[in-house]
């Protein structure tokens, strides 16, 4: 699985131009049909998601191209999930209040918060490494009042650094979280420094 920008036309262009690379062997990815379509619950209603599938011309392995608007195996858009994390990290809001604000089941939101808390230190570490890679002289985020909040602050710091380096008007926390974690922010194994990401967070 490879993360890509949300613009389907741009993804097609990059596939045709051979600009997307296989995370297994760095071979060129080409279009290979489509993954199963599904509904994604966004901040303002349902979204249709039908990710492109690709196949490596070198090793033959297929990869789903997941847009930066989605997290792996989550029914809710990344923006919704990350908003819940920010509410918890910055305001200390409990899962029931967050669920009410987002109009989501309390059990679902509690699951997001628990899974993120379980891997908060790994998230903080990975995003801090990326921060140093993006910014030659980064302002490292200070303690935010606990591991959970520190991890969210690291995501935010990287989003700001990407925006500054590439002169982008705004880089969202959700897109940063998906791109760097390869969509696995809340999945088993969590984010990994070796994740291959192909998003528009870094233009090219």
CSV table of C-alpha atoms in Angstrom, one decimal:
chain,number,residue,atom,x,y,z
A,1,UNK,CA,0.0,0.0,0.0
A,2,UNK,CA,1.3,3.5,-1.0
A,3,UNK,CA,-0.2,6.8,0.1
A,4,UNK,CA,-0.9,9.3,-2.7
A,5,UNK,CA,-2.5,12.7,-3.1
A,6,UNK,CA,-6.3,13.0,-3.1
A,7,UNK,CA,-6.5,14.3,-6.6
A,8,UNK,CA,-7.3,11.3,-8.7
A,9,UNK,CA,-6.3,13.0,-12.0
A,10,UNK,CA,-2.9,13.8,-10.6
A,11,UNK,CA,-2.5,10.2,-9.4
A,12,UNK,CA,-3.3,9.0,-13.0
A,13,UNK,CA,-0.8,11.4,-14.4
A,14,UNK,CA,2.0,10.3,-12.1
A,15,UNK,CA,1.2,6.6,-12.8
A,16,UNK,CA,1.4,7.2,-16.6
A,17,UNK,CA,4.7,9.2,-16.1
A,18,UNK,CA,6.3,6.5,-14.0
A,19,UNK,CA,6.7,8.8,-11.0
A,20,UNK,CA,5.3,6.4,-8.4
A,21,UNK,CA,7.6,3.8,-6.9
A,22,UNK,CA,7.2,0.4,-5.3
A,23,UNK,CA,7.9,0.4,-1.6
A,24,UNK,CA,9.2,-3.2,-1.8
A,25,UNK,CA,11.9,-2.7,-4.6
A,26,UNK,CA,11.6,0.9,-5.8
A,27,UNK,CA,10.4,-0.3,-9.2
A,28,UNK,CA,8.0,1.8,-11.3
A,29,UNK,CA,4.3,1.4,-10.5
A,30,UNK,CA,1.7,1.2,-13.2
A,31,UNK,CA,-2.1,1.2,-13.0
A,32,UNK,CA,-3.7,-2.2,-12.3
A,33,UNK,CA,-7.4,-1.7,-11.8
A,34,UNK,CA,-9.2,-0.5,-8.7
A,35,UNK,CA,-9.6,-1.6,-5.1
A,36,UNK,CA,-13.1,-2.3,-3.7
A,37,UNK,CA,-15.2,0.9,-3.4
A,38,UNK,CA,-16.5,2.0,-0.1
A,39,UNK,CA,-18.1,4.9,1.7
A,40,UNK,CA,-15.9,7.1,3.8
A,41,UNK,CA,-17.6,9.2,6.5
A,42,UNK,CA,-16.2,12.7,6.2
A,43,UNK,CA,-16.6,15.8,8.3
A,44,UNK,CA,-19.6,16.9,6.3
A,45,UNK,CA,-21.2,13.7,5.0
A,46,UNK,CA,-20.3,10.5,3.2
A,47,UNK,CA,-17.6,10.3,0.5
A,48,UNK,CA,-17.2,7.7,-2.1
A,49,UNK,CA,-13.7,6.1,-1.9
A,50,UNK,CA,-12.5,3.8,-4.7
A,51,UNK,CA,-8.7,3.7,-4.5
A,52,UNK,CA,-6.5,3.0,-7.5
A,53,UNK,CA,-4.6,-0.2,-7.6
A,54,UNK,CA,-1.1,-0.4,-9.0
A,55,UNK,CA,1.4,-3.1,-10.0
A,56,UNK,CA,5.2,-2.9,-9.9
A,57,UNK,CA,6.8,-3.4,-13.3
A,58,UNK,CA,9.9,-4.9,-11.6
A,59,UNK,CA,8.8,-7.3,-8.8
A,60,UNK,CA,5.1,-7.7,-9.9
A,61,UNK,CA,3.7,-6.9,-6.4
A,62,UNK,CA,0.4,-5.0,-6.4
A,63,UNK,CA,-0.3,-2.0,-4.2
A,64,UNK,CA,-3.4,-0.1,-3.3
A,65,UNK,CA,-2.8,3.7,-3.7
A,66,UNK,CA,-4.5,5.2,-0.6
A,67,UNK,CA,-5.3,8.9,-0.8
A,68,UNK,CA,-4.1,11.1,2.1
A,69,UNK,CA,-7.7,11.7,3.1
A,70,UNK,CA,-8.1,8.1,4.4
A,71,UNK,CA,-6.5,5.9,7.0
A,72,UNK,CA,-6.1,2.2,6.4
A,73,UNK,CA,-9.2,0.1,7.3
A,74,UNK,CA,-11.1,3.1,8.9
A,75,UNK,CA,-14.6,4.1,7.9
A,76,UNK,CA,-14.0,7.7,8.9
A,77,UNK,CA,-11.9,10.2,7.0
A,78,UNK,CA,-8.5,11.0,8.4
A,79,UNK,CA,-9.6,14.6,9.1
A,80,UNK,CA,-12.3,13.3,11.5
A,81,UNK,CA,-10.0,10.9,13.3
A,82,UNK,CA,-7.2,13.5,13.7
A,83,UNK,CA,-9.6,16.1,14.9
A,84,UNK,CA,-10.6,13.7,17.7
A,85,UNK,CA,-6.9,13.2,18.6
A,86,UNK,CA,-6.3,17.0,18.7
A,87,UNK,CA,-9.3,17.5,20.9
A,88,UNK,CA,-7.9,15.0,23.4
A,89,UNK,CA,-4.4,16.3,23.2
A,90,UNK,CA,-5.0,20.0,23.4
A,91,UNK,CA,-8.1,20.3,25.5
A,92,UNK,CA,-8.1,17.0,27.4
A,93,UNK,CA,-11.7,16.3,26.2
A,94,UNK,CA,-13.0,12.8,27.0
A,95,UNK,CA,-14.2,10.4,24.3
A,96,UNK,CA,-17.9,10.9,25.0
A,97,UNK,CA,-17.8,14.6,24.5
A,98,UNK,CA,-15.6,14.2,21.4
A,99,UNK,CA,-18.0,11.6,20.0
A,100,UNK,CA,-20.9,14.0,20.6
A,101,UNK,CA,-19.1,16.8,18.8
A,102,UNK,CA,-18.2,14.6,15.8
A,103,UNK,CA,-21.6,12.8,15.8
A,104,UNK,CA,-19.8,9.4,16.0
A,105,UNK,CA,-20.4,6.4,18.3
A,106,UNK,CA,-18.6,6.8,21.6
A,107,UNK,CA,-17.2,3.3,21.3
A,108,UNK,CA,-15.6,4.2,17.9
A,109,UNK,CA,-14.0,7.4,19.3
A,110,UNK,CA,-12.8,5.6,22.4
A,111,UNK,CA,-11.1,3.0,20.1
A,112,UNK,CA,-9.3,5.7,18.2
A,113,UNK,CA,-7.9,7.3,21.4
A,114,UNK,CA,-6.9,4.1,22.9
A,115,UNK,CA,-5.0,2.9,19.8
A,116,UNK,CA,-3.2,6.2,19.4
A,117,UNK,CA,-2.3,6.2,23.1
A,118,UNK,CA,-0.8,2.7,22.8
A,119,UNK,CA,1.6,3.9,20.1
A,120,UNK,CA,2.1,7.5,21.1
A,121,UNK,CA,5.8,7.2,21.8
A,122,UNK,CA,6.4,5.5,18.4
A,123,UNK,CA,4.4,8.2,16.7
A,124,UNK,CA,6.3,11.0,18.5
A,125,UNK,CA,9.7,9.4,17.6
A,126,UNK,CA,8.9,8.8,13.9
A,127,UNK,CA,7.5,12.2,13.3
A,128,UNK,CA,10.4,13.8,15.1
A,129,UNK,CA,12.8,12.0,12.8
A,130,UNK,CA,10.9,13.3,9.8
A,131,UNK,CA,10.9,16.8,11.3
A,132,UNK,CA,14.7,16.7,11.4
A,133,UNK,CA,14.8,15.4,7.8
A,134,UNK,CA,12.6,18.2,6.5
A,135,UNK,CA,14.1,21.1,8.4
A,136,UNK,CA,17.8,21.4,8.7
A,137,UNK,CA,17.5,23.5,11.8
A,138,UNK,CA,14.1,22.5,13.3
A,139,UNK,CA,12.5,24.0,16.3
A,140,UNK,CA,11.8,20.8,18.3
A,141,UNK,CA,8.4,20.7,19.9
A,142,UNK,CA,8.6,20.9,23.7
A,143,UNK,CA,6.7,18.7,26.2
A,144,UNK,CA,2.9,19.0,25.8
A,145,UNK,CA,1.8,17.4,29.0
A,146,UNK,CA,2.0,13.7,28.3
A,147,UNK,CA,2.9,11.1,25.7
A,148,UNK,CA,-0.4,11.4,23.8
A,149,UNK,CA,-0.2,15.2,23.5
A,150,UNK,CA,3.6,15.1,22.7
A,151,UNK,CA,2.8,12.8,19.7
A,152,UNK,CA,0.1,15.1,18.4
A,153,UNK,CA,2.4,18.1,18.8
A,154,UNK,CA,5.1,16.3,16.8
A,155,UNK,CA,2.7,15.7,13.9
A,156,UNK,CA,1.7,19.4,14.0
A,157,UNK,CA,5.4,20.5,14.1
A,158,UNK,CA,6.1,18.4,11.0
A,159,UNK,CA,3.1,19.8,9.2
A,160,UNK,CA,4.4,23.4,9.8
A,161,UNK,CA,7.9,22.5,8.8
A,162,UNK,CA,6.7,21.0,5.5
A,163,UNK,CA,4.6,24.1,4.8
A,164,UNK,CA,7.6,26.4,5.4
A,165,UNK,CA,10.1,24.4,3.4
A,166,UNK,CA,8.0,24.0,0.3
A,167,UNK,CA,6.1,27.3,0.7
A,168,UNK,CA,2.7,25.7,0.9
A,169,UNK,CA,-0.2,27.8,2.2
A,170,UNK,CA,-1.3,25.1,4.6
A,171,UNK,CA,-0.5,21.5,5.3
A,172,UNK,CA,-3.1,19.7,7.4
A,173,UNK,CA,-2.3,17.5,10.3
A,174,UNK,CA,-4.5,14.8,8.8
A,175,UNK,CA,-2.6,14.7,5.5
A,176,UNK,CA,0.7,14.8,7.4
A,177,UNK,CA,-0.4,11.9,9.6
A,178,UNK,CA,-1.5,9.7,6.7
A,179,UNK,CA,1.5,10.4,4.5
A,180,UNK,CA,4.2,9.8,7.1
A,181,UNK,CA,2.4,6.7,8.7
A,182,UNK,CA,1.5,5.3,5.3
A,183,UNK,CA,-2.1,5.3,6.4
A,184,UNK,CA,-1.2,3.1,9.4
A,185,UNK,CA,-1.5,5.7,12.2
A,186,UNK,CA,-4.0,3.5,14.1
A,187,UNK,CA,-3.2,0.2,12.5
A,188,UNK,CA,-1.2,-2.7,13.9
A,189,UNK,CA,2.5,-1.9,13.7
A,190,UNK,CA,1.8,1.8,13.6
A,191,UNK,CA,4.0,4.3,11.8
A,192,UNK,CA,7.4,3.2,10.6
A,193,UNK,CA,10.4,5.3,9.6
A,194,UNK,CA,10.7,3.1,6.5
A,195,UNK,CA,7.2,3.9,5.2
A,196,UNK,CA,7.1,4.8,1.6
A,197,UNK,CA,4.8,7.7,1.0
A,198,UNK,CA,3.9,9.4,-2.3
A,199,UNK,CA,1.8,12.5,-1.3
A,200,UNK,CA,1.7,16.1,-2.3
A,201,UNK,CA,3.0,17.1,1.1
A,202,UNK,CA,6.3,17.4,-0.7
A,203,UNK,CA,5.8,18.7,-4.2
A,204,UNK,CA,7.6,17.0,-7.1
